[in-house]
Amino acid sequence: MSTGSKSKSKRESLKTQNVLRPAFANLLFVGSPDCVLPDASGKFFAHFLIAMANTILVGAQWGDEGKGKIIDVLTAKADIVVRSQGGNNAGHTVFHRGVKYILHLIPSGILRRGKVCVIGNGVVIEPIALLGEIDGLRKLGVTIGRNLLISDCAHLVLPYHRLLDEQRELRQGHTRIGTTKRGIGPAYGDKAARTGLRMSDLMQPIVFSKKLQAKVTENNRILQALGAKPVSFREVNESYLAAGERLRPFVGNTVVYLHRAMERGKKILFEGAQGTFLDIDHGTYPYVTSSNTTAGGACTGTGVPPHRIDRVVGVMKAYTTRVGEGALPTEDMRLTQMLHNLGREFGATTGRKRRCGWFDAVATRYARMINGIDELAITNLDGLDHLDPIRVCVAYRLNGKRLGVPPCDARQLANCEPIYAEVRGWNTPTHSARTFSQLPPAARKYVRYISQLTGAKLSMISVGPARGETIIL
Ligand code: GDP
Ligand code: IMO
Ligand code: MG
């Protein structure tokens, strides 16, 4: 009781302080006019302060850092979990009560009761895959109803996108990207070319069919020129319209929903997909995905402005992995073999073997800079339990020069040689540690070292795939 009233009076005094600051006055009218609160002067500032708890979570490496597991842990403190980019190329794994869930399009927050999950405007949605995911989760006992919202501005992935993705990969031979073949690149390509179809089109059957007809005609010409089978307009039209009807109850303006929620003081967790070095702008282009996987993408992909973001959490493995083509400077065959022999590091979406390497501090330091990472979550520490010594890449060498940041050019990155520091291993299982002090001294030293090299505060260490196998600092 007394704590509640104390914090209430603290809030009251903060409200008063802010009311006196004219610089905030114009913020009263941000959002739709009907969002302005009756007692705007007092309540607005209180909500503004509460809304400061919004968190962006990003992958600080090449994807598969364990974002799903960390999101599941952080969701306990959030009200809303929102995806802002990517599509069903993502595979986020959550283990709970012995059940393994792999989320592709639906935010990992769906597994916790009372949380709302939003698929934002920046995501590309394959409606039939999304329905498959909804049905699969329901079979596992997960409730999906009013707790899922889908942006009407999100673009659609269509069958011709998947076929084009496949054809491009086939034809590129050894220069292929190694995509997930989910049609992500071609779908974002149409979005950028301003010829894409969106959820809002699917909600209007006549409009959808007309636009689809033109797109199928255009893409069938390309597919035929590539020697691939054309798609049937009738089949796509029927199956997508049927899927659209099932998705209709979830579709709406998620921007307004998120803003109203923030005004009510709700806390939003932005679930990043892929990782920093798969970002279309900042990643190892062209071996990247087609969206902005870095923190900025969370704002453009949801319509939540940057000043409503309070912190950025970067997730990184205690080592490095990558699936698909492109340079991985610290790749190490022995480490890869060791992890695969343990049954670890197989892709959650495609089942492909992930390439593995030592921790790359050049990459994570750059990721910290691009994303503005405040806090770090280190996952898979237990993957290094039986390695001694452990290597950490502290710089690259390219043409005799020492580099502290990754070069922009893919070929130059492929020619970078890692410069390693060696640290002692701990040769002890860590999966049962629940506090920092329960970790072996060498493991503590290692996580401190890699967070210092990355340059952000360490806030979480994961020592196993389950929710409980987490050390919160
Ligand atoms: P995401 O795409 O970033 O969500 O990561 P994925 O789910 O694709 O891959 C991460 C893998 O690591 C999954 O199999 C997780 O269950 C697993 N995982 C996450 N954290 C830990 C950990 O601390 N220890 C172990 N052993 N596995 C983990
Ligand atoms: P999560 O969210 C790891 C990789 C693909 C390929 C490149 C382009 O689970 O971390 P795309 O199909 O997107 O056009 O493929 O990006 N890739 C991922 N790698 N984790 C992911 O997602 C990925 N999503 C795409 O392997 O190299
Ligand atoms: Mg994954």
PDB file of N, CA, C and O in Angstrom, residues 380-406:
ATOM      1  N   ASN A 380      23.247 -19.085 -25.490  1.00  0.00           N
ATOM      2  CA  ASN A 380      24.024 -20.272 -25.859  1.00  0.00           C
ATOM      3  C   ASN A 380      25.417 -20.313 -25.232  1.00  0.00           C
ATOM      4  O   ASN A 380      26.346 -20.863 -25.815  1.00  0.00           O
ATOM      5  N   LEU A 381      25.543 -19.735 -24.043  1.00  0.00           N
ATOM      6  CA  LEU A 381      26.839 -19.808 -23.372  1.00  0.00           C
ATOM      7  C   LEU A 381      27.227 -21.273 -23.171  1.00  0.00           C
ATOM      8  O   LEU A 381      28.401 -21.643 -23.309  1.00  0.00           O
ATOM      9  N   ASP A 382      26.222 -22.112 -22.896  1.00  0.00           N
ATOM     10  CA  ASP A 382      26.480 -23.536 -22.668  1.00  0.00           C
ATOM     11  C   ASP A 382      27.082 -24.239 -23.886  1.00  0.00           C
ATOM     12  O   ASP A 382      27.676 -25.313 -23.743  1.00  0.00           O
ATOM     13  N   GLY A 383      26.969 -23.642 -25.058  1.00  0.00           N
ATOM     14  CA  GLY A 383      27.568 -24.231 -26.264  1.00  0.00           C
ATOM     15  C   GLY A 383      29.085 -24.273 -26.187  1.00  0.00           C
ATOM     16  O   GLY A 383      29.732 -25.035 -26.910  1.00  0.00           O
ATOM     17  N   LEU A 384      29.673 -23.459 -25.317  1.00  0.00           N
ATOM     18  CA  LEU A 384      31.145 -23.398 -25.223  1.00  0.00           C
ATOM     19  C   LEU A 384      31.664 -24.158 -24.002  1.00  0.00           C
ATOM     20  O   LEU A 384      32.862 -24.092 -23.701  1.00  0.00           O
ATOM     21  N   ASP A 385      30.744 -24.860 -23.310  1.00  0.00           N
ATOM     22  CA  ASP A 385      31.115 -25.482 -22.030  1.00  0.00           C
ATOM     23  C   ASP A 385      32.358 -26.375 -22.069  1.00  0.00           C
ATOM     24  O   ASP A 385      33.058 -26.489 -21.071  1.00  0.00           O
ATOM     25  N   HIS A 386      32.574 -27.032 -23.210  1.00  0.00           N
ATOM     26  CA  HIS A 386      33.674 -28.000 -23.212  1.00  0.00           C
ATOM     27  C   HIS A 386      34.782 -27.631 -24.192  1.00  0.00           C
ATOM     28  O   HIS A 386      35.454 -28.506 -24.734  1.00  0.00           O
ATOM     29  N   LEU A 387      34.957 -26.345 -24.394  1.00  0.00           N
ATOM     30  CA  LEU A 387      36.020 -25.897 -25.306  1.00  0.00           C
ATOM     31  C   LEU A 387      37.092 -25.152 -24.518  1.00  0.00           C
ATOM     32  O   LEU A 387      36.766 -24.267 -23.729  1.00  0.00           O
ATOM     33  N   ASP A 388      38.315 -25.485 -24.732  1.00  0.00           N
ATOM     34  CA  ASP A 388      39.405 -24.796 -24.037  1.00  0.00           C
ATOM     35  C   ASP A 388      40.668 -24.926 -24.889  1.00  0.00           C
ATOM     36  O   ASP A 388      41.074 -26.062 -25.188  1.00  0.00           O
ATOM     37  N   PRO A 389      41.277 -23.852 -25.338  1.00  0.00           N
ATOM     38  CA  PRO A 389      40.899 -22.456 -25.110  1.00  0.00           C
ATOM     39  C   PRO A 389      39.740 -22.035 -26.018  1.00  0.00           C
ATOM     40  O   PRO A 389      39.366 -22.749 -26.932  1.00  0.00           O
ATOM     41  N   ILE A 390      39.232 -20.827 -25.748  1.00  0.00           N
ATOM     42  CA  ILE A 390      38.160 -20.243 -26.568  1.00  0.00           C
ATOM     43  C   ILE A 390      38.740 -19.029 -27.284  1.00  0.00           C
ATOM     44  O   ILE A 390      39.473 -18.242 -26.677  1.00  0.00           O
ATOM     45  N   ARG A 391      38.400 -18.897 -28.556  1.00  0.00           N
ATOM     46  CA  ARG A 391      38.956 -17.761 -29.314  1.00  0.00           C
ATOM     47  C   ARG A 391      37.910 -16.655 -29.455  1.00  0.00           C
ATOM     48  O   ARG A 391      36.707 -16.934 -29.555  1.00  0.00           O
ATOM     49  N   VAL A 392      38.399 -15.431 -29.480  1.00  0.00           N
ATOM     50  CA  VAL A 392      37.525 -14.264 -29.675  1.00  0.00           C
ATOM     51  C   VAL A 392      38.183 -13.365 -30.717  1.00  0.00           C
ATOM     52  O   VAL A 392      39.361 -13.010 -30.572  1.00  0.00           O
ATOM     53  N   CYS A 393      37.449 -13.005 -31.741  1.00  0.00           N
ATOM     54  CA  CYS A 393      38.019 -12.140 -32.780  1.00  0.00           C
ATOM     55  C   CYS A 393      37.950 -10.684 -32.319  1.00  0.00           C
ATOM     56  O   CYS A 393      36.861 -10.166 -32.045  1.00  0.00           O
ATOM     57  N   VAL A 394      39.111 -10.043 -32.218  1.00  0.00           N
ATOM     58  CA  VAL A 394      39.156  -8.664 -31.709  1.00  0.00           C
ATOM     59  C   VAL A 394      39.378  -7.636 -32.819  1.00  0.00           C
ATOM     60  O   VAL A 394      39.162  -6.437 -32.624  1.00  0.00           O
ATOM     61  N   ALA A 395      39.825  -8.093 -33.975  1.00  0.00           N
ATOM     62  CA  ALA A 395      40.030  -7.187 -35.123  1.00  0.00           C
ATOM     63  C   ALA A 395      40.155  -8.054 -36.375  1.00  0.00           C
ATOM     64  O   ALA A 395      40.291  -9.278 -36.274  1.00  0.00           O
ATOM     65  N   TYR A 396      40.061  -7.409 -37.548  1.00  0.00           N
ATOM     66  CA  TYR A 396      40.307  -8.130 -38.808  1.00  0.00           C
ATOM     67  C   TYR A 396      41.629  -7.621 -39.386  1.00  0.00           C
ATOM     68  O   TYR A 396      42.046  -6.482 -39.114  1.00  0.00           O
ATOM     69  N   ARG A 397      42.230  -8.469 -40.219  1.00  0.00           N
ATOM     70  CA  ARG A 397      43.387  -7.996 -40.988  1.00  0.00           C
ATOM     71  C   ARG A 397      43.027  -8.128 -42.468  1.00  0.00           C
ATOM     72  O   ARG A 397      42.579  -9.181 -42.921  1.00  0.00           O
ATOM     73  N   LEU A 398      43.193  -7.001 -43.186  1.00  0.00           N
ATOM     74  CA  LEU A 398      42.903  -7.004 -44.627  1.00  0.00           C
ATOM     75  C   LEU A 398      44.062  -6.322 -45.344  1.00  0.00           C
ATOM     76  O   LEU A 398      44.379  -5.154 -45.052  1.00  0.00           O
ATOM     77  N   ASN A 399      44.699  -7.034 -46.247  1.00  0.00           N
ATOM     78  CA  ASN A 399      45.865  -6.526 -46.993  1.00  0.00           C
ATOM     79  C   ASN A 399      46.899  -5.910 -46.049  1.00  0.00           C
ATOM     80  O   ASN A 399      47.379  -4.786 -46.278  1.00  0.00           O
ATOM     81  N   GLY A 400      47.176  -6.580 -44.961  1.00  0.00           N
ATOM     82  CA  GLY A 400      48.203  -6.129 -44.023  1.00  0.00           C
ATOM     83  C   GLY A 400      47.753  -5.043 -43.060  1.00  0.00           C
ATOM     84  O   GLY A 400      48.489  -4.644 -42.171  1.00  0.00           O
ATOM     85  N   LYS A 401      46.526  -4.563 -43.225  1.00  0.00           N
ATOM     86  CA  LYS A 401      46.024  -3.490 -42.346  1.00  0.00           C
ATOM     87  C   LYS A 401      45.072  -4.066 -41.314  1.00  0.00           C
ATOM     88  O   LYS A 401      44.285  -4.960 -41.624  1.00  0.00           O
ATOM     89  N   ARG A 402      45.129  -3.487 -40.095  1.00  0.00           N
ATOM     90  CA  ARG A 402      44.231  -3.938 -39.036  1.00  0.00           C
ATOM     91  C   ARG A 402      42.924  -3.139 -39.128  1.00  0.00           C
ATOM     92  O   ARG A 402      42.947  -1.903 -39.186  1.00  0.00           O
ATOM     93  N   LEU A 403      41.793  -3.832 -39.139  1.00  0.00           N
ATOM     94  CA  LEU A 403      40.483  -3.159 -39.225  1.00  0.00           C
ATOM     95  C   LEU A 403      39.689  -3.372 -37.944  1.00  0.00           C
ATOM     96  O   LEU A 403      39.635  -4.485 -37.427  1.00  0.00           O
ATOM     97  N   GLY A 404      39.036  -2.313 -37.494  1.00  0.00           N
ATOM     98  CA  GLY A 404      38.183  -2.411 -36.301  1.00  0.00           C
ATOM     99  C   GLY A 404      36.707  -2.443 -36.638  1.00  0.00           C
ATOM    100  O   GLY A 404      35.864  -2.635 -35.769  1.00  0.00           O
ATOM    101  N   VAL A 405      36.392  -2.222 -37.926  1.00  0.00           N
ATOM    102  CA  VAL A 405      34.996  -2.299 -38.373  1.00  0.00           C
ATOM    103  C   VAL A 405      34.930  -3.144 -39.650  1.00  0.00           C
ATOM    104  O   VAL A 405      35.888  -3.167 -40.421  1.00  0.00           O
ATOM    105  N   PRO A 406      33.808  -3.829 -39.860  1.00  0.00           N
ATOM    106  CA  PRO A 406      33.730  -4.662 -41.066  1.00  0.00           C
ATOM    107  C   PRO A 406      33.680  -3.794 -42.323  1.00  0.00           C
ATOM    108  O   PRO A 406      32.997  -2.776 -42.331  1.00  0.00           O
TER     109      PRO A 406
END
